[in-house]
Amino acid sequence: MDEPYAELRRNMVERQLLPRGIRDGAVIAAMAKIQRELFLDEGARQNSYVDGPLPIGCGQTISQPYIVAYMTELLGLAGGEKVLEIGSGSGYQTAVLAEIAAKVYSVELIPELSHSASGLLLGRLNYQNVFFKIGRGQDGWPEYALYDRIILTAAPAEFPHKLFDQLGEDGIAVAPVGVDSQRLVRYVKQNNRIHADELIGVIFVPLV
Ligand code: SAH
């Protein structure tokens, strides 16, 4: 049965992701599949596929689809990776990661958001490879380190050093960084050193 959002979702992929250069087939497939409307409150659903961020309650936002796609593509996932995500929020980005990576460990500060994201992903959508924790993202999730990839969806003033410790060799981390003006930064860990690449300007809620 076709659902009412299928066409909006196809349009999102064709008009927002492909023309802006998203090329990773696994990212495109995940975003063509995941029902973004499930991650929003009923009142906001008709806007599920608009080309921008949307409120998800508790003063937080779900990122613009293109930004989710771009950050996921920057992680360069081949499929076998263990990923640490900071800022579960609605769980939409978590679901995109879970479609592609082997395991996703997602940390969220606000219990209400963590509970609704885990209810949706583990209950309704039945993902078997996602694990949720309520806590301070700055501390990461040391029990399951090292991670192959780390993604932050809230912006710290500087990348938290404990997270670098939890990133494995040849690991990649992607984060919005900055206070007044934020940039997306891609970090690569090689020979125990971090190489940073500053990319586009972005606007994320702060990592608090
Ligand atoms: N990726 C999410 C959007 C997240 S918005 C989505 O797809 O919906 C950023 C999230 O980071 C918010 O849910 C916010 O509560 C969370 N956050 C902010 N500071 C945090 C911290 N110190 N530790 C963990 N989560 C944090």
Short mmCIF file of C-alpha atoms and ligand atoms in Angstrom, two decimals:
data_model
loop_
_atom_site.label_atom_id
_atom_site.label_comp_id
_atom_site.label_asym_id
_atom_site.label_seq_id
_atom_site.Cartn_x
_atom_site.Cartn_y
_atom_site.Cartn_z
CA MET A 1 0.00 0.00 0.00
CA ASP A 2 1.35 3.37 -0.97
CA GLU A 3 1.35 5.90 1.82
CA PRO A 4 0.61 9.61 1.37
CA TYR A 5 4.18 10.70 2.03
CA ALA A 6 5.89 8.47 -0.52
CA GLU A 7 5.82 11.06 -3.27
CA LEU A 8 7.03 13.84 -0.96
CA ARG A 9 9.90 11.59 0.07
CA ARG A 10 10.87 10.84 -3.54
CA ASN A 11 10.78 14.55 -4.30
CA MET A 12 12.99 15.26 -1.31
CA VAL A 13 15.63 12.87 -2.63
CA GLU A 14 15.37 14.16 -6.18
CA ARG A 15 15.17 17.88 -5.46
CA GLN A 16 17.13 18.35 -2.24
CA LEU A 17 19.78 15.62 -2.15
CA LEU A 18 20.77 14.72 -5.71
CA PRO A 19 21.11 18.27 -7.14
CA ARG A 20 23.32 19.26 -4.20
CA GLY A 21 25.72 16.45 -4.88
CA ILE A 22 24.78 13.63 -2.52
CA ARG A 23 26.15 10.55 -4.31
CA ASP A 24 26.51 7.78 -1.71
CA GLY A 25 24.02 5.12 -2.80
CA ALA A 26 23.55 3.76 0.70
CA VAL A 27 22.70 7.23 2.05
CA ILE A 28 20.24 7.86 -0.78
CA ALA A 29 18.61 4.45 -0.27
CA ALA A 30 18.25 5.00 3.47
CA MET A 31 16.68 8.42 3.04
CA ALA A 32 14.40 7.16 0.28
CA LYS A 33 13.19 4.47 2.67
CA ILE A 34 12.84 6.08 6.10
CA GLN A 35 9.48 7.68 6.85
CA ARG A 36 10.57 11.04 8.20
CA GLU A 37 6.95 11.88 9.14
CA LEU A 38 7.09 9.25 11.91
CA PHE A 39 9.73 11.32 13.69
CA LEU A 40 7.55 14.43 13.94
CA ASP A 41 4.53 15.36 16.02
CA GLU A 42 1.23 15.05 14.26
CA GLY A 43 0.88 18.83 13.92
CA ALA A 44 4.21 19.13 12.09
CA ARG A 45 3.85 16.11 9.81
CA GLN A 46 2.68 17.90 6.71
CA ASN A 47 6.08 19.64 6.74
CA SER A 48 8.08 16.43 7.09
CA TYR A 49 9.92 16.78 3.78
CA VAL A 50 10.43 20.55 3.64
CA ASP A 51 13.94 21.75 2.84
CA GLY A 52 14.84 22.89 6.34
CA PRO A 53 15.02 21.96 10.02
CA LEU A 54 11.83 21.44 12.07
CA PRO A 55 10.98 21.59 15.79
CA ILE A 56 10.78 18.23 17.62
CA GLY A 57 9.85 19.55 21.07
CA CYS A 58 11.96 20.38 24.15
CA GLY A 59 13.41 23.32 22.17
CA GLN A 60 15.26 20.94 19.83
CA THR A 61 15.15 20.46 16.07
CA ILE A 62 15.40 17.70 13.50
CA SER A 63 18.02 18.70 10.91
CA GLN A 64 17.30 19.60 7.32
CA PRO A 65 17.26 16.41 5.17
CA TYR A 66 20.22 17.60 3.11
CA ILE A 67 22.35 18.14 6.22
CA VAL A 68 21.50 14.63 7.48
CA ALA A 69 22.50 13.21 4.09
CA TYR A 70 25.68 15.28 3.86
CA MET A 71 26.89 14.42 7.36
CA THR A 72 26.16 10.73 6.82
CA GLU A 73 28.00 10.78 3.51
CA LEU A 74 30.99 12.44 5.21
CA LEU A 75 31.22 9.44 7.55
CA GLY A 76 32.06 7.27 4.54
CA LEU A 77 30.20 4.23 5.85
CA ALA A 78 30.88 0.90 4.13
CA GLY A 79 28.45 -1.08 6.28
CA GLY A 80 30.45 -2.79 9.02
CA GLU A 81 31.05 0.19 11.28
CA LYS A 82 30.26 0.80 14.91
CA VAL A 83 28.97 4.37 15.19
CA LEU A 84 28.58 6.66 18.18
CA GLU A 85 25.96 9.37 17.77
CA ILE A 86 25.65 12.31 20.18
CA GLY A 87 22.19 13.92 20.19
CA SER A 88 19.54 11.29 19.39
CA GLY A 89 16.83 13.95 19.16
CA SER A 90 13.92 12.52 17.19
CA GLY A 91 16.00 9.49 16.15
CA TYR A 92 15.80 10.31 12.43
CA GLN A 93 19.55 10.60 11.94
CA THR A 94 19.92 7.49 14.11
CA ALA A 95 17.67 5.55 11.74
CA VAL A 96 19.65 6.70 8.70
CA LEU A 97 22.84 5.47 10.38
CA ALA A 98 21.20 2.19 11.44
CA GLU A 99 20.22 1.45 7.86
CA ILE A 100 23.85 1.62 6.77
CA ALA A 101 26.18 0.84 9.68
CA ALA A 102 26.53 -2.36 11.71
CA LYS A 103 25.77 -0.84 15.12
CA VAL A 104 24.69 2.58 16.33
CA TYR A 105 25.14 3.80 19.91
CA SER A 106 23.14 6.98 20.46
CA VAL A 107 23.44 9.29 23.48
CA GLU A 108 20.84 11.94 24.33
CA LEU A 109 20.68 14.36 27.26
CA ILE A 110 16.89 14.87 27.41
CA PRO A 111 15.16 11.70 28.71
CA GLU A 112 11.86 12.48 26.99
CA LEU A 113 13.51 12.67 23.55
CA SER A 114 15.58 9.54 24.16
CA HIS A 115 12.49 7.60 25.21
CA SER A 116 10.46 8.62 22.21
CA ALA A 117 13.34 7.93 19.79
CA SER A 118 13.96 4.50 21.32
CA GLY A 119 10.24 3.69 21.37
CA LEU A 120 10.05 4.44 17.67
CA LEU A 121 13.26 2.75 16.52
CA LEU A 122 13.25 -0.28 18.81
CA GLY A 123 9.50 -0.69 19.15
CA ARG A 124 7.68 0.35 16.05
CA LEU A 125 10.49 0.13 13.50
CA ASN A 126 12.18 -2.87 15.08
CA TYR A 127 15.83 -1.93 14.53
CA GLN A 128 18.05 -4.56 16.15
CA ASN A 129 21.32 -2.67 15.83
CA VAL A 130 20.60 0.53 17.76
CA PHE A 131 21.32 1.25 21.42
CA PHE A 132 20.16 4.32 23.33
CA LYS A 133 21.57 5.93 26.41
CA ILE A 134 20.55 9.01 28.37
CA GLY A 135 23.56 11.06 29.32
CA ARG A 136 26.04 13.81 28.54
CA GLY A 137 27.37 13.39 25.06
CA GLN A 138 30.69 14.97 26.05
CA ASP A 139 31.44 11.76 27.97
CA GLY A 140 30.62 9.55 25.00
CA TRP A 141 29.78 5.92 25.76
CA PRO A 142 33.08 4.43 26.98
CA GLU A 143 31.70 0.90 27.58
CA TYR A 144 31.45 0.23 23.84
CA ALA A 145 34.49 2.21 22.62
CA LEU A 146 36.36 2.23 20.32
CA TYR A 147 34.04 3.52 17.60
CA ASP A 148 34.77 3.58 13.88
CA ARG A 149 32.70 6.71 13.42
CA ILE A 150 31.37 9.48 15.67
CA ILE A 151 28.71 12.01 14.74
CA LEU A 152 27.51 14.99 16.78
CA THR A 153 24.17 16.60 15.97
CA ALA A 154 24.52 19.38 18.53
CA ALA A 155 27.34 21.91 18.40
CA PRO A 156 30.11 22.11 21.01
CA ALA A 157 32.38 25.15 21.25
CA GLU A 158 35.24 22.71 20.69
CA PHE A 159 35.19 19.00 19.87
CA PRO A 160 35.10 17.12 23.23
CA HIS A 161 38.47 15.45 23.77
CA LYS A 162 36.97 12.36 25.46
CA LEU A 163 35.27 11.56 22.18
CA PHE A 164 38.59 11.57 20.33
CA ASP A 165 39.79 8.99 22.87
CA GLN A 166 36.81 6.80 21.95
CA LEU A 167 37.51 7.02 18.21
CA GLY A 168 39.49 4.13 16.73
CA GLU A 169 42.44 4.25 14.33
CA ASP A 170 41.38 5.50 10.86
CA GLY A 171 38.18 6.62 12.54
CA ILE A 172 36.15 9.54 11.23
CA ALA A 173 34.17 12.03 13.31
CA VAL A 174 31.80 14.69 11.98
CA ALA A 175 30.48 17.57 14.07
CA PRO A 176 29.15 21.10 13.92
CA VAL A 177 31.63 23.16 15.93
CA GLY A 178 31.45 26.74 17.17
CA VAL A 179 29.35 29.10 19.23
CA ASP A 180 28.28 32.17 17.28
CA SER A 181 29.38 30.88 13.95
CA GLN A 182 29.47 27.12 13.41
CA ARG A 183 31.23 24.99 10.83
CA LEU A 184 30.85 21.38 10.04
CA VAL A 185 34.20 19.74 10.76
CA ARG A 186 35.38 16.31 9.63
CA TYR A 187 38.11 14.73 11.77
CA VAL A 188 40.21 11.73 10.81
CA LYS A 189 42.30 9.86 13.38
CA GLN A 190 45.55 8.42 12.03
CA ASN A 191 48.58 7.25 13.97
CA ASN A 192 46.84 8.60 17.05
CA ARG A 193 46.70 12.08 15.55
CA ILE A 194 43.64 14.07 14.58
CA HIS A 195 43.43 15.81 11.22
CA ALA A 196 40.61 18.34 10.93
CA ASP A 197 38.89 19.63 7.79
CA GLU A 198 36.55 22.58 8.09
CA LEU A 199 33.61 22.37 5.71
CA ILE A 200 30.37 24.31 5.29
CA GLY A 201 28.79 26.79 7.70
CA VAL A 202 25.84 25.31 9.62
CA ILE A 203 23.34 26.13 12.36
CA PHE A 204 22.76 23.47 15.05
CA VAL A 205 21.42 23.65 18.58
CA PRO A 206 24.28 23.87 21.10
CA LEU A 207 25.72 20.84 22.87
CA VAL A 208 24.90 21.85 26.45
N1 SAH B 1 19.83 14.26 14.97
C1 SAH B 1 18.59 14.64 15.60
C2 SAH B 1 18.54 16.11 15.89
C3 SAH B 1 19.20 16.38 17.13
S1 SAH B 1 19.03 18.02 17.77
C4 SAH B 1 17.42 14.25 14.75
O1 SAH B 1 17.62 13.66 13.69
O2 SAH B 1 16.30 14.49 15.18
C5 SAH B 1 20.34 17.92 18.93
C6 SAH B 1 20.09 17.00 20.08
O3 SAH B 1 21.24 17.03 20.89
C7 SAH B 1 18.92 17.42 20.96
O4 SAH B 1 18.03 16.35 21.10
C8 SAH B 1 19.58 17.77 22.29
O5 SAH B 1 18.78 17.45 23.40
C9 SAH B 1 20.83 16.93 22.24
N2 SAH B 1 21.90 17.40 23.12
C10 SAH B 1 22.28 18.66 23.39
N3 SAH B 1 23.31 18.68 24.24
C11 SAH B 1 23.62 17.38 24.53
C12 SAH B 1 24.59 16.75 25.33
N4 SAH B 1 25.47 17.42 26.05
N5 SAH B 1 24.60 15.39 25.37
C13 SAH B 1 23.72 14.67 24.65
N6 SAH B 1 22.77 15.22 23.86
C14 SAH B 1 22.72 16.56 23.80
#
